[in-house]
Amino acid sequence: MQKKKGIKRFFKLIAKLVVGIVSFVLLFVGAEFALSSMTVNGENSASDDMYIYLQTNGVHTDIIVPIKNQVYDWSKQIDIASTKSKDTNTQFVAIGWGDKGFYLETPTWAELKVSTALKAAFGLSSTAMHCTFHKDVGEMEGRRKINISVAQYKRLIAFINKSFEWENGQTILVDTKVRYDDSDTFYEATGSYSMLRTCNTWTNQALKAAGLKSCYWAAFERGVMYPYLND
């Protein structure tokens, strides 16, 4: 009898735990959907003189900037020589922020480890900047051109640079041989990744910091791209 009561209590505890997890997930997804659907309008000072790109691969978002223009030279901190190709003919660089474990240990979803997912979800691992060089960039599915003023671009630069980890005035290359292709590289980053601050949250915050269209909060790529894909 005592054993049966113990088993019943155990299953009741498991049931409560499952209900709690499901309730949290539903609340999280519902809140994310609501807040990511609310657009924060940007400033009207953007011109056709300067532009950046916003892109998604369906899961992760990046901001694409010219490697060099009259305002800033990214090649001074993102070294093309650290890529496999070392191709100096590239014109743009895509910059994204995210969990280092995901970047370096999970090239495909099939290789995702439970430990990596848990560390990322609860902010227990370090972060990295993923930088990918491009020869040419244009609008396509999942990529949008955004006109931007000089003042807005300077604010965007400041936000991105705060996300790089610096040492003696230099960015810090991640000590890894992992590469997604011949034109990408990784740098150490600041901040912690979690379910409340994902790679897409970072992109949305970057747009907001620059005074560009964004949403109130986004954990997933849909909210970041929504104001631009539905223009």
CSV table of C-alpha atoms in Angstrom, one decimal:
chain,number,residue,atom,x,y,z
A,1,MET,CA,0.0,0.0,0.0
A,2,GLN,CA,2.8,2.4,1.0
A,3,LYS,CA,4.6,1.5,-2.3
A,4,LYS,CA,1.4,2.3,-4.4
A,5,LYS,CA,1.0,5.7,-2.7
A,6,GLY,CA,4.6,6.5,-3.4
A,7,ILE,CA,4.2,5.6,-7.1
A,8,LYS,CA,1.0,7.7,-7.3
A,9,ARG,CA,2.8,10.7,-5.8
A,10,PHE,CA,5.6,10.2,-8.2
A,11,PHE,CA,3.3,10.2,-11.3
A,12,LYS,CA,1.4,13.2,-9.9
A,13,LEU,CA,4.7,15.1,-9.6
A,14,ILE,CA,5.6,14.1,-13.2
A,15,ALA,CA,2.2,15.2,-14.4
A,16,LYS,CA,2.5,18.6,-12.7
A,17,LEU,CA,6.0,19.0,-14.2
A,18,VAL,CA,4.8,18.2,-17.7
A,19,VAL,CA,1.8,20.6,-17.3
A,20,GLY,CA,4.2,23.3,-16.0
A,21,ILE,CA,6.6,22.9,-18.9
A,22,VAL,CA,3.8,22.9,-21.5
A,23,SER,CA,2.2,26.0,-19.9
A,24,PHE,CA,5.5,27.8,-20.0
A,25,VAL,CA,6.2,26.9,-23.6
A,26,LEU,CA,2.7,28.1,-24.6
A,27,LEU,CA,3.1,31.3,-22.7
A,28,PHE,CA,6.5,31.9,-24.2
A,29,VAL,CA,5.4,31.3,-27.8
A,30,GLY,CA,2.2,33.3,-27.3
A,31,ALA,CA,4.1,36.3,-25.9
A,32,GLU,CA,6.8,36.1,-28.6
A,33,PHE,CA,4.1,36.0,-31.3
A,34,ALA,CA,2.3,39.0,-29.9
A,35,LEU,CA,5.3,41.2,-29.3
A,36,SER,CA,7.1,40.2,-32.5
A,37,SER,CA,4.0,41.2,-34.5
A,38,MET,CA,4.0,44.8,-33.1
A,39,THR,CA,6.2,46.9,-35.4
A,40,VAL,CA,8.3,49.8,-34.0
A,41,ASN,CA,8.5,52.3,-36.8
A,42,GLY,CA,11.9,53.6,-37.6
A,43,GLU,CA,13.0,57.2,-38.2
A,44,ASN,CA,12.3,58.9,-41.5
A,45,SER,CA,15.9,60.2,-42.0
A,46,ALA,CA,17.1,57.2,-44.1
A,47,SER,CA,18.2,58.1,-47.6
A,48,ASP,CA,19.2,56.2,-50.8
A,49,ASP,CA,22.8,57.2,-50.3
A,50,MET,CA,23.6,54.3,-47.9
A,51,TYR,CA,22.1,50.9,-47.3
A,52,ILE,CA,22.5,47.6,-45.5
A,53,TYR,CA,20.8,44.2,-45.9
A,54,LEU,CA,18.8,42.1,-43.5
A,55,GLN,CA,18.7,38.4,-44.2
A,56,THR,CA,17.4,35.1,-42.7
A,57,ASN,CA,18.1,31.5,-43.5
A,58,GLY,CA,14.8,30.5,-41.9
A,59,VAL,CA,16.1,30.2,-38.4
A,60,HIS,CA,18.9,32.8,-37.9
A,61,THR,CA,19.1,36.4,-39.0
A,62,ASP,CA,22.2,38.5,-40.0
A,63,ILE,CA,22.9,42.1,-40.8
A,64,ILE,CA,24.9,42.6,-44.0
A,65,VAL,CA,27.1,45.7,-44.3
A,66,PRO,CA,29.6,47.0,-46.9
A,67,ILE,CA,33.1,46.0,-45.9
A,68,LYS,CA,34.2,49.6,-46.4
A,69,ASN,CA,32.5,52.9,-47.1
A,70,GLN,CA,33.0,56.5,-46.2
A,71,VAL,CA,31.8,55.9,-42.7
A,72,TYR,CA,33.5,52.7,-41.6
A,73,ASP,CA,36.0,50.0,-42.5
A,74,TRP,CA,35.0,46.6,-41.1
A,75,SER,CA,38.2,44.9,-42.5
A,76,LYS,CA,40.2,46.4,-39.7
A,77,GLN,CA,38.4,44.1,-37.2
A,78,ILE,CA,37.1,41.3,-39.3
A,79,ASP,CA,40.1,39.7,-41.1
A,80,ILE,CA,39.4,38.1,-44.5
A,81,ALA,CA,42.7,36.2,-43.9
A,82,SER,CA,41.0,34.1,-41.2
A,83,THR,CA,38.6,32.5,-43.8
A,84,LYS,CA,39.5,29.5,-45.9
A,85,SER,CA,39.3,31.4,-49.2
A,86,LYS,CA,41.1,34.6,-48.1
A,87,ASP,CA,39.4,36.2,-51.1
A,88,THR,CA,40.1,40.0,-50.9
A,89,ASN,CA,37.6,40.7,-53.8
A,90,THR,CA,34.6,40.5,-51.4
A,91,GLN,CA,32.5,43.6,-51.0
A,92,PHE,CA,30.1,42.8,-48.0
A,93,VAL,CA,30.2,41.0,-44.7
A,94,ALA,CA,27.2,39.5,-42.9
A,95,ILE,CA,27.4,39.8,-39.1
A,96,GLY,CA,25.4,37.7,-36.6
A,97,TRP,CA,25.6,37.1,-32.9
A,98,GLY,CA,24.8,33.8,-31.2
A,99,ASP,CA,25.6,31.0,-28.8
A,100,LYS,CA,29.1,29.7,-29.4
A,101,GLY,CA,28.1,26.1,-28.7
A,102,PHE,CA,25.4,26.3,-31.4
A,103,TYR,CA,27.8,27.9,-33.9
A,104,LEU,CA,30.7,25.5,-33.3
A,105,GLU,CA,29.2,22.2,-32.2
A,106,THR,CA,25.9,22.1,-34.2
A,107,PRO,CA,26.5,22.4,-38.0
A,108,THR,CA,23.2,20.7,-38.5
A,109,TRP,CA,20.1,20.2,-36.3
A,110,ALA,CA,20.7,16.5,-36.4
A,111,GLU,CA,23.9,17.1,-34.4
A,112,LEU,CA,22.3,19.1,-31.7
A,113,LYS,CA,23.2,17.9,-28.2
A,114,VAL,CA,20.9,18.2,-25.3
A,115,SER,CA,23.7,19.8,-23.2
A,116,THR,CA,24.2,22.4,-25.9
A,117,ALA,CA,20.5,23.3,-26.1
A,118,LEU,CA,20.2,23.5,-22.3
A,119,LYS,CA,23.2,25.7,-21.9
A,120,ALA,CA,22.0,28.0,-24.7
A,121,ALA,CA,18.4,28.2,-23.3
A,122,PHE,CA,19.5,29.2,-19.8
A,123,GLY,CA,22.5,31.5,-20.7
A,124,LEU,CA,25.2,29.1,-19.4
A,125,SER,CA,27.6,29.3,-22.4
A,126,SER,CA,29.6,31.9,-24.1
A,127,THR,CA,28.8,33.7,-27.4
A,128,ALA,CA,30.4,34.4,-30.7
A,129,MET,CA,30.1,36.7,-33.7
A,130,HIS,CA,29.7,34.9,-37.0
A,131,CYS,CA,31.0,36.9,-39.9
A,132,THR,CA,30.6,35.8,-43.6
A,133,PHE,CA,32.1,37.6,-46.5
A,134,HIS,CA,30.2,38.1,-49.8
A,135,LYS,CA,31.4,39.2,-53.2
A,136,ASP,CA,28.0,40.7,-54.2
A,137,VAL,CA,24.7,41.1,-52.4
A,138,GLY,CA,21.2,41.8,-53.8
A,139,GLU,CA,17.6,41.3,-52.7
A,140,MET,CA,16.3,37.8,-52.8
A,141,GLU,CA,14.1,35.5,-50.9
A,142,GLY,CA,14.9,36.0,-47.2
A,143,ARG,CA,17.0,39.1,-47.8
A,144,ARG,CA,15.9,42.7,-47.9
A,145,LYS,CA,17.7,46.0,-48.7
A,146,ILE,CA,17.4,48.8,-46.1
A,147,ASN,CA,18.2,52.4,-46.8
A,148,ILE,CA,20.0,54.0,-43.9
A,149,SER,CA,21.3,57.4,-43.0
A,150,VAL,CA,24.9,58.1,-41.9
A,151,ALA,CA,23.7,58.9,-38.4
A,152,GLN,CA,21.7,55.6,-38.2
A,153,TYR,CA,24.6,53.6,-39.6
A,154,LYS,CA,27.0,55.1,-37.0
A,155,ARG,CA,24.6,53.9,-34.2
A,156,LEU,CA,24.4,50.5,-35.8
A,157,ILE,CA,28.2,50.3,-35.9
A,158,ALA,CA,28.3,51.3,-32.2
A,159,PHE,CA,25.8,48.5,-31.3
A,160,ILE,CA,27.6,45.8,-33.2
A,161,ASN,CA,31.0,46.8,-31.9
A,162,LYS,CA,29.7,46.5,-28.3
A,163,SER,CA,28.9,42.9,-29.1
A,164,PHE,CA,32.5,42.1,-30.1
A,165,GLU,CA,34.9,41.2,-27.3
A,166,TRP,CA,37.9,43.4,-27.5
A,167,GLU,CA,41.5,43.1,-26.2
A,168,ASN,CA,44.1,45.8,-26.6
A,169,GLY,CA,41.9,47.5,-29.2
A,170,GLN,CA,41.6,44.3,-31.3
A,171,THR,CA,38.7,41.9,-31.8
A,172,ILE,CA,39.5,38.3,-30.7
A,173,LEU,CA,39.4,35.5,-33.2
A,174,VAL,CA,37.8,32.3,-31.9
A,175,ASP,CA,40.3,29.5,-31.7
A,176,THR,CA,38.6,27.0,-33.9
A,177,LYS,CA,38.9,25.3,-37.3
A,178,VAL,CA,35.1,25.1,-37.7
A,179,ARG,CA,33.8,26.9,-40.7
A,180,TYR,CA,30.5,26.7,-42.5
A,181,ASP,CA,32.0,27.5,-45.9
A,182,ASP,CA,35.1,29.1,-47.4
A,183,SER,CA,34.2,32.7,-46.6
A,184,ASP,CA,33.2,32.8,-42.9
A,185,THR,CA,35.0,33.2,-39.6
A,186,PHE,CA,34.2,33.5,-35.8
A,187,TYR,CA,35.1,36.1,-33.2
A,188,GLU,CA,34.6,36.2,-29.5
A,189,ALA,CA,31.5,38.1,-28.4
A,190,THR,CA,30.0,39.7,-25.3
A,191,GLY,CA,26.7,38.9,-23.6
A,192,SER,CA,24.9,35.7,-22.8
A,193,TYR,CA,22.5,33.8,-25.1
A,194,SER,CA,19.3,32.5,-23.7
A,195,MET,CA,15.7,31.9,-24.7
A,196,LEU,CA,15.0,35.5,-23.9
A,197,ARG,CA,17.9,36.9,-25.9
A,198,THR,CA,18.5,34.9,-29.0
A,199,CYS,CA,20.4,35.6,-32.2
A,200,ASN,CA,17.3,37.1,-33.5
A,201,THR,CA,16.7,39.2,-30.4
A,202,TRP,CA,20.2,40.6,-31.0
A,203,THR,CA,19.4,41.5,-34.7
A,204,ASN,CA,16.1,43.2,-33.6
A,205,GLN,CA,18.0,45.2,-31.0
A,206,ALA,CA,20.6,46.3,-33.5
A,207,LEU,CA,17.9,47.6,-35.9
A,208,LYS,CA,16.1,49.3,-33.0
A,209,ALA,CA,19.4,50.9,-31.8
A,210,ALA,CA,19.9,52.3,-35.3
A,211,GLY,CA,16.5,53.8,-35.5
A,212,LEU,CA,15.3,51.3,-38.2
A,213,LYS,CA,12.0,49.4,-38.3
A,214,SER,CA,11.9,46.6,-35.7
A,215,CYS,CA,9.5,44.8,-33.4
A,216,TYR,CA,9.0,45.1,-29.7
A,217,TRP,CA,10.7,41.7,-29.0
A,218,ALA,CA,11.6,38.7,-31.1
A,219,ALA,CA,13.1,35.4,-30.2
A,220,PHE,CA,12.5,33.9,-33.7
A,221,GLU,CA,13.4,35.2,-37.2
A,222,ARG,CA,9.8,35.8,-38.2
A,223,GLY,CA,9.4,38.9,-36.0
A,224,VAL,CA,12.7,40.4,-37.2
A,225,MET,CA,11.9,40.0,-40.9
A,226,TYR,CA,8.1,40.8,-40.6
A,227,PRO,CA,8.3,44.6,-41.0
A,228,TYR,CA,10.5,44.2,-44.1
A,229,LEU,CA,8.9,41.2,-45.8
A,230,ASN,CA,5.5,42.8,-45.5
A,231,ASP,CA,6.4,46.3,-46.7
